[in-house]
């Protein structure tokens, strides 16, 4: 196994339902699970590394949901309906090109690396 290439966090079924209609959120979550499997993104033999997915109750952006956060890229997508998931996975996760017009925020990950002495 090559490791992990991406972790997808989908805020889709928030208990407070402030960011999206819970039925849309649930449908997006179901579609995400289906596509990750269908596209072979969870295959341990995948050269680029596996893609993890997690359903989040709330990512604290209570608007334009469902909201998808892609790590380590720090890209936040809004209005992630089931129809938007396949283009996001194919263009961003697989091809490495974020879909700029659907992004609502960027928070690049910073790694603190200890220097060896």
mmCIF file of C-alpha atoms in Angstrom:
data_model
loop_
_atom_site.group_PDB
_atom_site.id
_atom_site.type_symbol
_atom_site.label_atom_id
_atom_site.label_comp_id
_atom_site.label_asym_id
_atom_site.label_seq_id
_atom_site.Cartn_x
_atom_site.Cartn_y
_atom_site.Cartn_z
ATOM 1 C CA UNK A 1 0.000 0.000 0.000
ATOM 2 C CA UNK A 2 1.266 3.465 -0.915
ATOM 3 C CA UNK A 3 -0.424 5.225 1.992
ATOM 4 C CA UNK A 4 -3.210 7.765 1.963
ATOM 5 C CA UNK A 5 -3.564 10.282 -0.849
ATOM 6 C CA UNK A 6 -6.660 12.156 0.355
ATOM 7 C CA UNK A 7 -9.188 12.239 3.158
ATOM 8 C CA UNK A 8 -12.680 13.409 2.191
ATOM 9 C CA UNK A 9 -14.821 14.814 5.000
ATOM 10 C CA UNK A 10 -18.448 15.384 4.074
ATOM 11 C CA UNK A 11 -20.686 17.421 6.344
ATOM 12 C CA UNK A 12 -23.950 16.051 5.075
ATOM 13 C CA UNK A 13 -26.166 14.948 7.932
ATOM 14 C CA UNK A 14 -25.669 17.611 10.551
ATOM 15 C CA UNK A 15 -27.912 17.157 13.568
ATOM 16 C CA UNK A 16 -28.784 20.860 13.478
ATOM 17 C CA UNK A 17 -29.321 20.786 9.673
ATOM 18 C CA UNK A 18 -28.180 24.385 9.228
ATOM 19 C CA UNK A 19 -26.129 23.950 6.068
ATOM 20 C CA UNK A 20 -28.312 21.703 3.938
ATOM 21 C CA UNK A 21 -31.483 19.701 3.616
ATOM 22 C CA UNK A 22 -30.791 16.409 5.439
ATOM 23 C CA UNK A 23 -32.199 14.365 2.547
ATOM 24 C CA UNK A 24 -29.763 15.996 0.099
ATOM 25 C CA UNK A 25 -26.931 15.445 2.558
ATOM 26 C CA UNK A 26 -27.784 11.764 2.986
ATOM 27 C CA UNK A 27 -27.990 11.303 -0.796
ATOM 28 C CA UNK A 28 -24.576 12.972 -1.209
ATOM 29 C CA UNK A 29 -23.049 10.688 1.411
ATOM 30 C CA UNK A 30 -24.490 7.595 -0.285
ATOM 31 C CA UNK A 31 -23.169 8.756 -3.671
ATOM 32 C CA UNK A 32 -19.710 9.504 -2.228
ATOM 33 C CA UNK A 33 -19.446 5.994 -0.784
ATOM 34 C CA UNK A 34 -20.575 4.504 -4.096
ATOM 35 C CA UNK A 35 -18.133 6.542 -6.207
ATOM 36 C CA UNK A 36 -15.087 5.945 -3.989
ATOM 37 C CA UNK A 37 -15.668 2.231 -4.375
ATOM 38 C CA UNK A 38 -16.636 2.359 -8.073
ATOM 39 C CA UNK A 39 -13.566 4.426 -9.024
ATOM 40 C CA UNK A 40 -11.244 2.094 -7.088
ATOM 41 C CA UNK A 41 -10.078 4.883 -4.776
ATOM 42 C CA UNK A 42 -10.069 2.645 -1.695
ATOM 43 C CA UNK A 43 -7.991 -0.079 -3.376
ATOM 44 C CA UNK A 44 -4.898 -0.739 -1.206
ATOM 45 C CA UNK A 45 -2.871 -1.373 -4.389
ATOM 46 C CA UNK A 46 -3.644 2.074 -5.809
ATOM 47 C CA UNK A 47 -0.325 3.657 -6.784
ATOM 48 C CA UNK A 48 -1.336 7.160 -5.679
ATOM 49 C CA UNK A 49 -2.540 5.888 -2.286
ATOM 50 C CA UNK A 50 -6.008 5.219 -0.958
ATOM 51 C CA UNK A 51 -8.740 7.772 -0.437
ATOM 52 C CA UNK A 52 -10.418 7.815 2.961
ATOM 53 C CA UNK A 53 -13.923 9.173 3.475
ATOM 54 C CA UNK A 54 -15.662 10.307 6.652
ATOM 55 C CA UNK A 55 -19.131 11.600 7.331
ATOM 56 C CA UNK A 56 -18.939 14.639 9.585
ATOM 57 C CA UNK A 57 -21.794 15.974 11.674
ATOM 58 C CA UNK A 58 -20.602 19.561 11.281
ATOM 59 C CA UNK A 59 -17.595 21.271 9.714
ATOM 60 C CA UNK A 60 -18.704 24.645 11.134
ATOM 61 C CA UNK A 61 -19.478 26.227 7.788
ATOM 62 C CA UNK A 62 -23.231 26.424 8.144
ATOM 63 C CA UNK A 63 -24.108 27.522 4.645
ATOM 64 C CA UNK A 64 -24.046 26.223 1.092
ATOM 65 C CA UNK A 65 -24.015 22.592 2.146
ATOM 66 C CA UNK A 66 -23.463 19.775 1.887
ATOM 67 C CA UNK A 67 -19.836 20.794 2.428
ATOM 68 C CA UNK A 68 -16.891 18.615 1.365
ATOM 69 C CA UNK A 69 -13.394 19.194 2.775
ATOM 70 C CA UNK A 70 -10.521 17.531 0.932
ATOM 71 C CA UNK A 71 -7.280 16.996 2.874
ATOM 72 C CA UNK A 72 -4.392 17.508 2.563
ATOM 73 C CA UNK A 73 -5.326 20.065 -0.095
ATOM 74 C CA UNK A 74 -7.467 22.140 2.271
ATOM 75 C CA UNK A 75 -10.140 22.663 -0.379
ATOM 76 C CA UNK A 76 -13.717 23.223 0.782
ATOM 77 C CA UNK A 77 -16.522 22.620 -1.698
ATOM 78 C CA UNK A 78 -20.061 23.914 -1.172
ATOM 79 C CA UNK A 79 -23.374 22.648 -2.485
ATOM 80 C CA UNK A 80 -21.951 19.162 -2.947
ATOM 81 C CA UNK A 81 -24.991 17.430 -4.369
ATOM 82 C CA UNK A 82 -24.797 13.834 -5.580
ATOM 83 C CA UNK A 83 -24.401 15.192 -9.135
ATOM 84 C CA UNK A 84 -21.306 17.222 -8.242
ATOM 85 C CA UNK A 85 -19.427 14.401 -6.563
ATOM 86 C CA UNK A 86 -18.236 12.535 -9.636
ATOM 87 C CA UNK A 87 -16.702 15.646 -11.279
ATOM 88 C CA UNK A 88 -15.019 16.561 -7.970
ATOM 89 C CA UNK A 89 -13.545 13.082 -7.554
ATOM 90 C CA UNK A 90 -12.421 12.755 -11.168
ATOM 91 C CA UNK A 91 -11.050 16.273 -11.646
ATOM 92 C CA UNK A 92 -9.735 17.113 -8.171
ATOM 93 C CA UNK A 93 -8.903 13.855 -6.382
ATOM 94 C CA UNK A 94 -7.765 11.832 -9.405
ATOM 95 C CA UNK A 95 -6.442 14.513 -11.795
ATOM 96 C CA UNK A 96 -5.257 16.982 -9.136
ATOM 97 C CA UNK A 97 -7.172 20.004 -10.481
ATOM 98 C CA UNK A 98 -9.623 21.631 -8.058
ATOM 99 C CA UNK A 99 -12.887 22.924 -9.520
ATOM 100 C CA UNK A 100 -12.411 26.584 -8.659
ATOM 101 C CA UNK A 101 -15.990 27.738 -9.225
ATOM 102 C CA UNK A 102 -17.319 25.288 -6.618
ATOM 103 C CA UNK A 103 -14.742 26.111 -3.912
ATOM 104 C CA UNK A 104 -15.977 28.141 -0.959
ATOM 105 C CA UNK A 105 -12.719 28.248 1.000
ATOM 106 C CA UNK A 106 -9.085 27.112 1.006
ATOM 107 C CA UNK A 107 -7.132 26.262 4.128
ATOM 108 C CA UNK A 108 -3.802 24.726 3.097
ATOM 109 C CA UNK A 109 -2.396 22.211 5.537
ATOM 110 C CA UNK A 110 0.877 23.116 7.176
ATOM 111 C CA UNK A 111 3.129 20.385 8.477
ATOM 112 C CA UNK A 112 5.590 21.036 11.246
ATOM 113 C CA UNK A 113 8.544 18.830 10.573
ATOM 114 C CA UNK A 114 11.196 18.338 13.207
ATOM 115 C CA UNK A 115 14.694 18.752 11.936
ATOM 116 C CA UNK A 116 17.114 15.941 12.587
ATOM 117 C CA UNK A 117 20.294 16.850 14.443
#
